[in-house]
């Protein structure tokens, strides 16, 4: 049985899923799991596609010191306990830069190119690449496919792609990339099945989670995104500020005497909901907290999402559907209701009961703007891309390139 392992490595955790390549080259999810608490209290958990617990094990901290060791630990468990040896590994890589507008098989040259973007995605890129580097060194025959959060947006027109800066900087790669592309691509491919009436029309998708952004789709393609050169731009996030006057950065460096590394740490780790509330970066903790700063942080988030919806509607000259997805978007009726209330000018009218029940369609029948909740699945998108690239190889190569 051929299987594909999908890995999403973060700073202190590795999420993974295993997909069986079933008859007809279709994909069937077998299990999903993660190792979190890396370097402190590592814990491996996994469950089958049916939800049955397969493992829940805590390791000593020195046994799983970093994300590379975490993925190796998960791989060892998959091989020894479930006899799973994947024919390939698909990885989420946040930044593909100007070089990559589609998934690619990673070799040493590709890895070196991707390492140039570490400073543009410091919360993600180094940890995305660490397991790839280790596997490439130890199992060079095992295909590894990098799937980029930027790739889905690389067909943006020049007006959406450029900053008003000298053209030579744009030529060097200083441009608006957009992120969460794997999520938006999954939504775009799923809408024809779950909401065919809007699938080829003008749709705003709000990927609202700890990392948050929004995207305007037209005919299933990305036209505009709230994020730009890095994953700091756009709407506020758990610890990132969203839209920020560049003059603030200059002020912090010139007037406050902050070093660039300190500014980077501030913008990526201490802003957003965390900075505004002074309490938490987790919307689940904030939305029911009546402390004034928590209320303000939530209101600010809602306001900025609604504000950016107007921008995206302008980009595609109207809007025919609105989709909530990701952690907050899929699970918080309260935040969805607050945002929908600010979209009344676009014709939004929420069905309170459908919203509370997390239905697919949460707008009223007479709403001029239909509003949906669609669960995203970035891992399945990565598995699809990995299988597609494998299919272009001789079958014998895919069959022989297993983890020893």
mmCIF file of C-alpha atoms in Angstrom:
data_model
loop_
_atom_site.group_PDB
_atom_site.id
_atom_site.type_symbol
_atom_site.label_atom_id
_atom_site.label_comp_id
_atom_site.label_asym_id
_atom_site.label_seq_id
_atom_site.Cartn_x
_atom_site.Cartn_y
_atom_site.Cartn_z
ATOM 1 C CA UNK A 1 0.000 0.000 0.000
ATOM 2 C CA UNK A 2 1.496 3.350 -1.071
ATOM 3 C CA UNK A 3 1.152 6.210 1.361
ATOM 4 C CA UNK A 4 2.041 9.899 1.432
ATOM 5 C CA UNK A 5 3.140 11.636 4.619
ATOM 6 C CA UNK A 6 2.210 15.314 4.953
ATOM 7 C CA UNK A 7 4.216 17.398 7.435
ATOM 8 C CA UNK A 8 3.597 20.894 8.754
ATOM 9 C CA UNK A 9 6.483 21.849 11.034
ATOM 10 C CA UNK A 10 6.282 24.834 13.375
ATOM 11 C CA UNK A 11 8.579 26.230 16.047
ATOM 12 C CA UNK A 12 7.519 23.796 18.781
ATOM 13 C CA UNK A 13 5.264 21.300 17.044
ATOM 14 C CA UNK A 14 4.940 19.112 13.986
ATOM 15 C CA UNK A 15 1.520 18.271 12.610
ATOM 16 C CA UNK A 16 1.341 15.283 10.288
ATOM 17 C CA UNK A 17 -1.156 13.245 8.311
ATOM 18 C CA UNK A 18 -0.910 10.035 6.329
ATOM 19 C CA UNK A 19 -2.863 9.486 3.118
ATOM 20 C CA UNK A 20 -3.269 6.187 1.307
ATOM 21 C CA UNK A 21 -2.943 6.336 -2.453
ATOM 22 C CA UNK A 22 -6.069 4.346 -3.243
ATOM 23 C CA UNK A 23 -7.314 2.831 -6.477
ATOM 24 C CA UNK A 24 -7.523 5.311 -9.310
ATOM 25 C CA UNK A 25 -4.785 7.458 -7.749
ATOM 26 C CA UNK A 26 -7.238 8.907 -5.267
ATOM 27 C CA UNK A 27 -6.282 9.861 -1.730
ATOM 28 C CA UNK A 28 -7.759 8.386 1.434
ATOM 29 C CA UNK A 29 -6.827 9.869 4.792
ATOM 30 C CA UNK A 30 -5.565 7.194 7.197
ATOM 31 C CA UNK A 31 -4.569 9.191 10.256
ATOM 32 C CA UNK A 32 -3.642 12.579 11.594
ATOM 33 C CA UNK A 33 -1.448 13.536 14.517
ATOM 34 C CA UNK A 34 1.070 15.916 15.973
ATOM 35 C CA UNK A 35 3.996 16.236 18.305
ATOM 36 C CA UNK A 36 3.758 19.396 20.381
ATOM 37 C CA UNK A 37 5.729 20.705 23.349
ATOM 38 C CA UNK A 38 8.970 20.135 21.439
ATOM 39 C CA UNK A 39 11.970 20.930 23.642
ATOM 40 C CA UNK A 40 9.901 21.152 26.813
ATOM 41 C CA UNK A 41 7.324 18.378 27.238
ATOM 42 C CA UNK A 42 7.062 16.555 23.907
ATOM 43 C CA UNK A 43 3.786 14.723 23.395
ATOM 44 C CA UNK A 44 2.933 12.512 20.423
ATOM 45 C CA UNK A 45 -0.759 12.130 19.646
ATOM 46 C CA UNK A 46 -2.469 10.571 16.649
ATOM 47 C CA UNK A 47 -5.902 9.296 15.726
ATOM 48 C CA UNK A 48 -7.331 7.347 12.820
ATOM 49 C CA UNK A 49 -9.554 8.880 10.171
ATOM 50 C CA UNK A 50 -12.509 7.567 12.192
ATOM 51 C CA UNK A 51 -11.298 9.389 15.305
ATOM 52 C CA UNK A 52 -9.921 6.401 17.216
ATOM 53 C CA UNK A 53 -6.881 7.217 19.361
ATOM 54 C CA UNK A 54 -3.773 5.465 18.036
ATOM 55 C CA UNK A 55 -1.156 6.920 20.370
ATOM 56 C CA UNK A 56 -0.825 9.432 23.183
ATOM 57 C CA UNK A 57 2.706 9.386 24.530
ATOM 58 C CA UNK A 58 4.843 11.909 26.426
ATOM 59 C CA UNK A 59 8.628 11.910 25.909
ATOM 60 C CA UNK A 60 11.467 13.297 27.981
ATOM 61 C CA UNK A 61 12.482 16.718 26.691
ATOM 62 C CA UNK A 62 15.985 15.645 25.652
ATOM 63 C CA UNK A 63 14.506 12.898 23.428
ATOM 64 C CA UNK A 64 12.742 15.445 21.180
ATOM 65 C CA UNK A 65 14.819 18.626 21.270
ATOM 66 C CA UNK A 66 13.701 20.243 17.992
ATOM 67 C CA UNK A 67 11.278 19.883 15.081
ATOM 68 C CA UNK A 68 13.716 17.713 13.125
ATOM 69 C CA UNK A 69 13.782 15.213 15.994
ATOM 70 C CA UNK A 70 9.994 15.517 16.292
ATOM 71 C CA UNK A 71 9.394 14.471 12.690
ATOM 72 C CA UNK A 72 11.954 11.667 13.055
ATOM 73 C CA UNK A 73 10.117 10.473 16.174
ATOM 74 C CA UNK A 74 6.778 10.507 14.378
ATOM 75 C CA UNK A 75 8.316 8.675 11.419
ATOM 76 C CA UNK A 76 9.826 6.011 13.664
ATOM 77 C CA UNK A 77 6.437 5.460 15.321
ATOM 78 C CA UNK A 78 4.695 5.189 11.947
ATOM 79 C CA UNK A 79 7.197 2.600 10.729
ATOM 80 C CA UNK A 80 7.448 0.497 13.873
ATOM 81 C CA UNK A 81 3.849 0.524 15.083
ATOM 82 C CA UNK A 82 1.802 0.932 11.890
ATOM 83 C CA UNK A 83 4.300 -0.414 9.319
ATOM 84 C CA UNK A 84 3.910 2.740 7.249
ATOM 85 C CA UNK A 85 6.774 3.709 4.948
ATOM 86 C CA UNK A 86 5.670 6.665 2.809
ATOM 87 C CA UNK A 87 6.594 6.867 -0.854
ATOM 88 C CA UNK A 88 6.951 10.632 -0.470
ATOM 89 C CA UNK A 89 6.645 13.474 2.022
ATOM 90 C CA UNK A 90 4.755 16.670 1.259
ATOM 91 C CA UNK A 91 5.763 19.729 3.292
ATOM 92 C CA UNK A 92 4.083 23.031 3.919
ATOM 93 C CA UNK A 93 6.585 25.803 3.212
ATOM 94 C CA UNK A 94 5.303 29.286 3.888
ATOM 95 C CA UNK A 95 7.421 31.398 1.520
ATOM 96 C CA UNK A 96 8.278 30.417 -2.037
ATOM 97 C CA UNK A 97 9.305 33.913 -3.077
ATOM 98 C CA UNK A 98 9.357 34.910 -6.719
ATOM 99 C CA UNK A 99 11.068 31.649 -7.684
ATOM 100 C CA UNK A 100 8.234 29.201 -7.087
ATOM 101 C CA UNK A 101 4.659 29.561 -8.303
ATOM 102 C CA UNK A 102 3.838 25.856 -7.874
ATOM 103 C CA UNK A 103 4.926 22.873 -5.742
ATOM 104 C CA UNK A 104 8.394 21.513 -6.435
ATOM 105 C CA UNK A 105 10.481 18.492 -5.540
ATOM 106 C CA UNK A 106 13.214 19.610 -3.168
ATOM 107 C CA UNK A 107 16.885 19.057 -3.903
ATOM 108 C CA UNK A 108 19.869 20.854 -2.433
ATOM 109 C CA UNK A 109 19.592 23.738 -4.900
ATOM 110 C CA UNK A 110 15.898 24.276 -4.129
ATOM 111 C CA UNK A 111 16.603 24.105 -0.403
ATOM 112 C CA UNK A 112 19.311 26.756 -0.723
ATOM 113 C CA UNK A 113 16.915 29.040 -2.583
ATOM 114 C CA UNK A 114 14.214 28.610 0.041
ATOM 115 C CA UNK A 115 16.642 29.411 2.846
ATOM 116 C CA UNK A 116 16.930 32.938 1.403
ATOM 117 C CA UNK A 117 13.366 33.607 2.569
ATOM 118 C CA UNK A 118 13.905 32.753 6.239
ATOM 119 C CA UNK A 119 14.018 36.442 7.210
ATOM 120 C CA UNK A 120 10.696 37.039 5.444
ATOM 121 C CA UNK A 121 8.882 34.350 7.442
ATOM 122 C CA UNK A 122 10.891 33.875 10.648
ATOM 123 C CA UNK A 123 8.016 32.219 12.544
ATOM 124 C CA UNK A 124 7.651 29.525 9.898
ATOM 125 C CA UNK A 125 10.335 29.151 7.234
ATOM 126 C CA UNK A 126 13.271 27.910 9.358
ATOM 127 C CA UNK A 127 11.072 25.271 10.979
ATOM 128 C CA UNK A 128 9.464 24.269 7.665
ATOM 129 C CA UNK A 129 12.917 23.681 6.202
ATOM 130 C CA UNK A 130 14.664 21.961 9.114
ATOM 131 C CA UNK A 131 13.049 18.512 8.643
ATOM 132 C CA UNK A 132 13.460 18.777 4.862
ATOM 133 C CA UNK A 133 17.189 19.386 5.289
ATOM 134 C CA UNK A 134 17.582 16.417 7.629
ATOM 135 C CA UNK A 135 15.637 14.002 5.429
ATOM 136 C CA UNK A 136 17.491 15.182 2.323
ATOM 137 C CA UNK A 137 20.785 14.423 4.061
ATOM 138 C CA UNK A 138 19.778 11.036 5.452
ATOM 139 C CA UNK A 139 17.303 9.707 2.848
ATOM 140 C CA UNK A 140 18.159 11.468 -0.442
ATOM 141 C CA UNK A 141 16.103 8.991 -2.526
ATOM 142 C CA UNK A 142 12.871 9.803 -0.700
ATOM 143 C CA UNK A 143 10.904 12.399 -2.708
ATOM 144 C CA UNK A 144 10.115 15.534 -0.733
ATOM 145 C CA UNK A 145 7.646 18.001 -2.194
ATOM 146 C CA UNK A 146 7.541 21.605 -1.006
ATOM 147 C CA UNK A 147 4.082 23.193 -1.251
ATOM 148 C CA UNK A 148 4.027 26.962 -0.822
ATOM 149 C CA UNK A 149 1.572 29.278 0.904
ATOM 150 C CA UNK A 150 2.530 31.954 -1.627
ATOM 151 C CA UNK A 151 2.061 29.919 -4.821
ATOM 152 C CA UNK A 152 -1.732 30.281 -5.214
ATOM 153 C CA UNK A 153 -1.375 34.070 -5.339
ATOM 154 C CA UNK A 154 1.417 34.214 -7.906
ATOM 155 C CA UNK A 155 -1.026 34.827 -10.773
ATOM 156 C CA UNK A 156 -1.991 38.251 -9.369
ATOM 157 C CA UNK A 157 -1.985 41.068 -11.875
ATOM 158 C CA UNK A 158 0.736 43.704 -11.770
ATOM 159 C CA UNK A 159 -1.474 46.244 -9.969
ATOM 160 C CA UNK A 160 -2.012 43.825 -7.077
ATOM 161 C CA UNK A 161 1.538 42.485 -7.133
ATOM 162 C CA UNK A 162 3.507 45.730 -6.899
ATOM 163 C CA UNK A 163 4.435 48.242 -4.224
ATOM 164 C CA UNK A 164 4.989 51.895 -5.164
ATOM 165 C CA UNK A 165 8.770 51.549 -4.865
ATOM 166 C CA UNK A 166 11.598 51.685 -7.422
ATOM 167 C CA UNK A 167 11.184 48.945 -10.019
ATOM 168 C CA UNK A 168 14.600 47.473 -9.353
ATOM 169 C CA UNK A 169 13.415 46.489 -5.866
ATOM 170 C CA UNK A 170 10.419 44.723 -7.373
ATOM 171 C CA UNK A 171 12.760 42.919 -9.764
ATOM 172 C CA UNK A 172 14.746 41.755 -6.726
ATOM 173 C CA UNK A 173 11.589 40.215 -5.257
ATOM 174 C CA UNK A 174 10.177 42.971 -3.042
ATOM 175 C CA UNK A 175 6.525 42.520 -3.979
ATOM 176 C CA UNK A 176 3.147 41.505 -2.567
ATOM 177 C CA UNK A 177 3.098 37.724 -2.338
ATOM 178 C CA UNK A 178 0.085 36.824 -0.189
ATOM 179 C CA UNK A 179 -0.053 33.795 2.097
ATOM 180 C CA UNK A 180 -2.385 31.002 3.305
ATOM 181 C CA UNK A 181 -2.524 30.007 -0.346
ATOM 182 C CA UNK A 182 -2.911 26.288 0.363
ATOM 183 C CA UNK A 183 -6.035 27.069 2.379
ATOM 184 C CA UNK A 184 -7.477 29.346 -0.295
ATOM 185 C CA UNK A 185 -6.695 26.842 -3.023
ATOM 186 C CA UNK A 186 -8.529 24.135 -1.082
ATOM 187 C CA UNK A 187 -11.553 26.396 -0.620
ATOM 188 C CA UNK A 188 -11.541 27.335 -4.319
ATOM 189 C CA UNK A 189 -11.486 23.648 -5.312
ATOM 190 C CA UNK A 190 -14.165 22.732 -2.774
ATOM 191 C CA UNK A 191 -16.733 25.439 -3.562
ATOM 192 C CA UNK A 192 -17.949 23.744 -6.779
ATOM 193 C CA UNK A 193 -19.084 20.784 -4.638
ATOM 194 C CA UNK A 194 -20.470 22.605 -1.586
ATOM 195 C CA UNK A 195 -21.573 25.965 -3.009
ATOM 196 C CA UNK A 196 -21.728 25.712 -6.810
ATOM 197 C CA UNK A 197 -23.887 28.821 -7.040
ATOM 198 C CA UNK A 198 -20.914 31.047 -6.102
ATOM 199 C CA UNK A 199 -17.907 28.899 -7.074
ATOM 200 C CA UNK A 200 -17.062 30.777 -10.288
ATOM 201 C CA UNK A 201 -18.161 34.174 -9.048
ATOM 202 C CA UNK A 202 -16.634 36.893 -6.869
ATOM 203 C CA UNK A 203 -15.959 35.384 -3.450
ATOM 204 C CA UNK A 204 -14.217 36.802 -0.390
ATOM 205 C CA UNK A 205 -12.625 34.122 1.796
ATOM 206 C CA UNK A 206 -11.653 34.982 5.373
ATOM 207 C CA UNK A 207 -9.000 32.612 6.736
ATOM 208 C CA UNK A 208 -9.277 33.550 10.395
ATOM 209 C CA UNK A 209 -7.009 31.803 12.864
ATOM 210 C CA UNK A 210 -3.929 32.600 14.915
ATOM 211 C CA UNK A 211 -2.547 33.632 11.557
ATOM 212 C CA UNK A 212 -5.243 35.463 9.625
ATOM 213 C CA UNK A 213 -5.723 36.882 6.159
ATOM 214 C CA UNK A 214 -8.385 37.384 3.504
ATOM 215 C CA UNK A 215 -8.468 36.712 -0.219
ATOM 216 C CA UNK A 216 -10.667 37.754 -3.135
ATOM 217 C CA UNK A 217 -11.414 34.926 -5.563
ATOM 218 C CA UNK A 218 -12.832 35.298 -9.049
ATOM 219 C CA UNK A 219 -13.542 32.205 -11.117
ATOM 220 C CA UNK A 220 -11.642 30.214 -8.499
ATOM 221 C CA UNK A 221 -8.432 32.227 -8.843
ATOM 222 C CA UNK A 222 -6.790 34.569 -6.365
ATOM 223 C CA UNK A 223 -7.132 38.188 -7.462
ATOM 224 C CA UNK A 224 -6.116 40.047 -4.307
ATOM 225 C CA UNK A 225 -4.950 39.241 -0.780
ATOM 226 C CA UNK A 226 -4.590 41.197 2.439
ATOM 227 C CA UNK A 227 -1.058 39.918 3.040
ATOM 228 C CA UNK A 228 1.971 41.178 1.159
ATOM 229 C CA UNK A 229 5.759 40.802 1.232
ATOM 230 C CA UNK A 230 5.630 39.003 4.576
ATOM 231 C CA UNK A 231 2.944 37.431 6.739
ATOM 232 C CA UNK A 232 2.752 40.578 8.894
ATOM 233 C CA UNK A 233 0.411 42.588 6.672
ATOM 234 C CA UNK A 234 -3.358 42.826 6.454
ATOM 235 C CA UNK A 235 -5.713 42.053 9.328
ATOM 236 C CA UNK A 236 -4.536 41.660 12.958
ATOM 237 C CA UNK A 237 -3.562 38.179 14.113
ATOM 238 C CA UNK A 238 -2.780 36.385 17.340
ATOM 239 C CA UNK A 239 0.635 38.009 17.775
ATOM 240 C CA UNK A 240 1.118 39.947 14.509
ATOM 241 C CA UNK A 241 -0.182 43.495 13.951
ATOM 242 C CA UNK A 242 -1.544 43.347 10.431
ATOM 243 C CA UNK A 243 -1.499 46.629 8.497
ATOM 244 C CA UNK A 244 1.116 48.973 9.922
ATOM 245 C CA UNK A 245 2.534 52.275 8.718
ATOM 246 C CA UNK A 246 6.209 51.617 7.786
ATOM 247 C CA UNK A 247 6.967 54.811 9.670
ATOM 248 C CA UNK A 248 6.254 52.940 12.899
ATOM 249 C CA UNK A 249 9.195 50.629 12.171
ATOM 250 C CA UNK A 250 11.436 53.600 11.377
ATOM 251 C CA UNK A 251 10.341 55.255 14.629
ATOM 252 C CA UNK A 252 11.111 52.154 16.682
ATOM 253 C CA UNK A 253 14.612 51.974 15.204
ATOM 254 C CA UNK A 254 15.551 55.669 15.083
ATOM 255 C CA UNK A 255 13.716 57.092 18.089
ATOM 256 C CA UNK A 256 13.375 54.120 20.422
ATOM 257 C CA UNK A 257 16.809 52.722 19.609
ATOM 258 C CA UNK A 258 15.516 49.225 18.927
ATOM 259 C CA UNK A 259 17.720 46.875 16.928
ATOM 260 C CA UNK A 260 16.172 45.236 13.839
ATOM 261 C CA UNK A 261 16.075 41.846 15.585
ATOM 262 C CA UNK A 262 14.111 43.349 18.483
ATOM 263 C CA UNK A 263 11.657 45.011 16.100
ATOM 264 C CA UNK A 264 11.198 41.736 14.267
ATOM 265 C CA UNK A 265 10.520 39.929 17.519
ATOM 266 C CA UNK A 266 8.008 42.608 18.575
ATOM 267 C CA UNK A 267 6.093 42.491 15.297
ATOM 268 C CA UNK A 268 5.939 38.711 15.047
ATOM 269 C CA UNK A 269 5.458 37.775 18.696
ATOM 270 C CA UNK A 270 4.064 40.622 20.809
ATOM 271 C CA UNK A 271 1.512 42.484 18.700
ATOM 272 C CA UNK A 272 -1.956 41.599 17.377
ATOM 273 C CA UNK A 273 -4.529 40.330 19.850
ATOM 274 C CA UNK A 274 -1.787 39.720 22.406
ATOM 275 C CA UNK A 275 -0.493 43.278 22.223
ATOM 276 C CA UNK A 276 -3.903 44.941 22.192
ATOM 277 C CA UNK A 277 -5.397 42.913 25.023
ATOM 278 C CA UNK A 278 -2.338 42.421 27.207
ATOM 279 C CA UNK A 279 -3.996 39.136 28.113
ATOM 280 C CA UNK A 280 -3.760 36.502 25.389
ATOM 281 C CA UNK A 281 -3.266 35.858 21.694
ATOM 282 C CA UNK A 282 -6.087 33.286 21.745
ATOM 283 C CA UNK A 283 -9.479 34.486 20.511
ATOM 284 C CA UNK A 284 -11.177 31.744 22.530
ATOM 285 C CA UNK A 285 -9.957 33.391 25.726
ATOM 286 C CA UNK A 286 -10.730 36.927 24.613
ATOM 287 C CA UNK A 287 -14.203 36.724 23.082
ATOM 288 C CA UNK A 288 -15.927 35.995 26.399
ATOM 289 C CA UNK A 289 -13.655 38.175 28.524
ATOM 290 C CA UNK A 290 -15.308 41.470 29.559
ATOM 291 C CA UNK A 291 -12.061 43.173 30.572
ATOM 292 C CA UNK A 292 -11.973 46.411 28.508
ATOM 293 C CA UNK A 293 -8.724 45.661 26.690
ATOM 294 C CA UNK A 294 -9.971 42.189 25.714
ATOM 295 C CA UNK A 295 -13.223 43.678 24.391
ATOM 296 C CA UNK A 296 -11.257 46.268 22.438
ATOM 297 C CA UNK A 297 -8.964 43.636 20.899
ATOM 298 C CA UNK A 298 -11.949 41.621 19.670
ATOM 299 C CA UNK A 299 -13.728 44.718 18.352
ATOM 300 C CA UNK A 300 -10.555 45.802 16.560
ATOM 301 C CA UNK A 301 -10.205 42.395 14.909
ATOM 302 C CA UNK A 302 -13.834 42.469 13.720
ATOM 303 C CA UNK A 303 -13.507 46.053 12.468
ATOM 304 C CA UNK A 304 -10.382 45.306 10.457
ATOM 305 C CA UNK A 305 -11.858 42.162 8.882
ATOM 306 C CA UNK A 306 -14.909 44.160 7.773
ATOM 307 C CA UNK A 307 -12.713 47.023 6.529
ATOM 308 C CA UNK A 308 -10.619 44.678 4.416
ATOM 309 C CA UNK A 309 -13.753 43.040 3.038
ATOM 310 C CA UNK A 310 -14.557 46.390 1.479
ATOM 311 C CA UNK A 311 -11.105 46.581 -0.086
ATOM 312 C CA UNK A 312 -11.401 43.103 -1.548
ATOM 313 C CA UNK A 313 -14.881 43.809 -2.871
ATOM 314 C CA UNK A 314 -13.430 46.817 -4.682
ATOM 315 C CA UNK A 315 -10.694 44.636 -6.181
ATOM 316 C CA UNK A 316 -13.235 42.369 -7.898
ATOM 317 C CA UNK A 317 -15.901 45.080 -8.303
ATOM 318 C CA UNK A 318 -18.518 43.461 -6.115
ATOM 319 C CA UNK A 319 -19.019 40.300 -4.113
ATOM 320 C CA UNK A 320 -21.265 37.280 -4.680
ATOM 321 C CA UNK A 321 -20.308 35.187 -1.638
ATOM 322 C CA UNK A 322 -18.408 35.317 1.631
ATOM 323 C CA UNK A 323 -16.665 32.285 3.192
ATOM 324 C CA UNK A 324 -15.358 31.866 6.740
ATOM 325 C CA UNK A 325 -12.640 29.276 7.298
ATOM 326 C CA UNK A 326 -9.760 28.271 9.663
ATOM 327 C CA UNK A 327 -9.831 28.057 13.462
ATOM 328 C CA UNK A 328 -11.778 31.200 14.362
ATOM 329 C CA UNK A 329 -13.770 31.284 11.147
ATOM 330 C CA UNK A 330 -14.936 27.693 11.500
ATOM 331 C CA UNK A 331 -15.551 27.620 15.249
ATOM 332 C CA UNK A 332 -16.657 31.022 16.542
ATOM 333 C CA UNK A 333 -20.311 31.910 15.862
ATOM 334 C CA UNK A 334 -19.800 35.042 17.976
ATOM 335 C CA UNK A 335 -17.016 36.461 15.790
ATOM 336 C CA UNK A 336 -18.817 35.449 12.581
ATOM 337 C CA UNK A 337 -21.965 37.251 13.747
ATOM 338 C CA UNK A 338 -20.029 40.397 14.644
ATOM 339 C CA UNK A 339 -18.304 40.476 11.236
ATOM 340 C CA UNK A 340 -21.504 39.713 9.331
ATOM 341 C CA UNK A 341 -23.191 42.577 11.144
ATOM 342 C CA UNK A 342 -20.641 44.964 9.655
ATOM 343 C CA UNK A 343 -21.219 43.554 6.161
ATOM 344 C CA UNK A 344 -24.895 44.543 6.003
ATOM 345 C CA UNK A 345 -23.989 47.234 3.464
ATOM 346 C CA UNK A 346 -22.874 44.409 1.158
ATOM 347 C CA UNK A 347 -26.252 42.713 1.615
ATOM 348 C CA UNK A 348 -25.296 40.288 4.414
ATOM 349 C CA UNK A 349 -28.102 39.036 6.650
ATOM 350 C CA UNK A 350 -27.194 36.286 9.099
ATOM 351 C CA UNK A 351 -29.374 33.346 10.132
ATOM 352 C CA UNK A 352 -28.655 33.227 13.872
ATOM 353 C CA UNK A 353 -29.731 29.606 14.310
ATOM 354 C CA UNK A 354 -27.708 28.351 11.345
ATOM 355 C CA UNK A 355 -24.698 30.318 12.557
ATOM 356 C CA UNK A 356 -24.965 28.912 16.092
ATOM 357 C CA UNK A 357 -25.168 25.394 14.654
ATOM 358 C CA UNK A 358 -22.088 25.913 12.413
ATOM 359 C CA UNK A 359 -24.090 25.108 9.293
ATOM 360 C CA UNK A 360 -22.565 25.313 5.839
ATOM 361 C CA UNK A 361 -24.813 28.231 4.843
ATOM 362 C CA UNK A 362 -25.289 30.662 7.735
ATOM 363 C CA UNK A 363 -27.016 33.556 5.956
ATOM 364 C CA UNK A 364 -30.774 34.034 5.666
ATOM 365 C CA UNK A 365 -32.542 32.886 2.522
ATOM 366 C CA UNK A 366 -33.282 36.499 1.602
ATOM 367 C CA UNK A 367 -29.680 37.633 2.200
ATOM 368 C CA UNK A 368 -28.246 39.319 -0.896
ATOM 369 C CA UNK A 369 -24.800 38.114 0.205
ATOM 370 C CA UNK A 370 -24.685 34.378 0.941
ATOM 371 C CA UNK A 371 -22.308 33.537 3.796
ATOM 372 C CA UNK A 372 -20.735 30.103 4.210
ATOM 373 C CA UNK A 373 -18.583 28.262 6.703
ATOM 374 C CA UNK A 374 -16.243 25.861 4.918
ATOM 375 C CA UNK A 375 -13.624 23.834 6.785
ATOM 376 C CA UNK A 376 -10.208 24.168 5.201
ATOM 377 C CA UNK A 377 -7.824 21.257 4.683
ATOM 378 C CA UNK A 378 -4.331 22.400 3.806
ATOM 379 C CA UNK A 379 -2.916 18.930 4.435
ATOM 380 C CA UNK A 380 -5.162 17.360 1.819
ATOM 381 C CA UNK A 381 -4.094 20.062 -0.633
ATOM 382 C CA UNK A 382 -0.439 19.220 0.057
ATOM 383 C CA UNK A 383 -1.142 15.514 -0.434
ATOM 384 C CA UNK A 384 -2.841 16.234 -3.761
ATOM 385 C CA UNK A 385 0.124 18.249 -4.997
ATOM 386 C CA UNK A 386 2.562 15.596 -3.825
ATOM 387 C CA UNK A 387 0.660 12.849 -5.630
ATOM 388 C CA UNK A 388 0.448 14.950 -8.795
ATOM 389 C CA UNK A 389 4.221 15.428 -8.875
ATOM 390 C CA UNK A 390 4.822 11.760 -8.116
ATOM 391 C CA UNK A 391 2.556 10.794 -10.997
ATOM 392 C CA UNK A 392 4.967 12.486 -13.385
ATOM 393 C CA UNK A 393 7.714 10.097 -12.281
ATOM 394 C CA UNK A 394 8.221 6.499 -13.399
ATOM 395 C CA UNK A 395 6.201 4.234 -11.112
ATOM 396 C CA UNK A 396 9.293 2.241 -10.188
ATOM 397 C CA UNK A 397 10.929 5.378 -8.752
ATOM 398 C CA UNK A 398 7.998 6.075 -6.454
ATOM 399 C CA UNK A 399 7.849 2.447 -5.382
ATOM 400 C CA UNK A 400 11.524 2.192 -4.513
ATOM 401 C CA UNK A 401 12.043 5.526 -2.770
ATOM 402 C CA UNK A 402 10.915 4.514 0.689
ATOM 403 C CA UNK A 403 12.313 5.464 4.051
ATOM 404 C CA UNK A 404 14.787 2.721 5.046
#
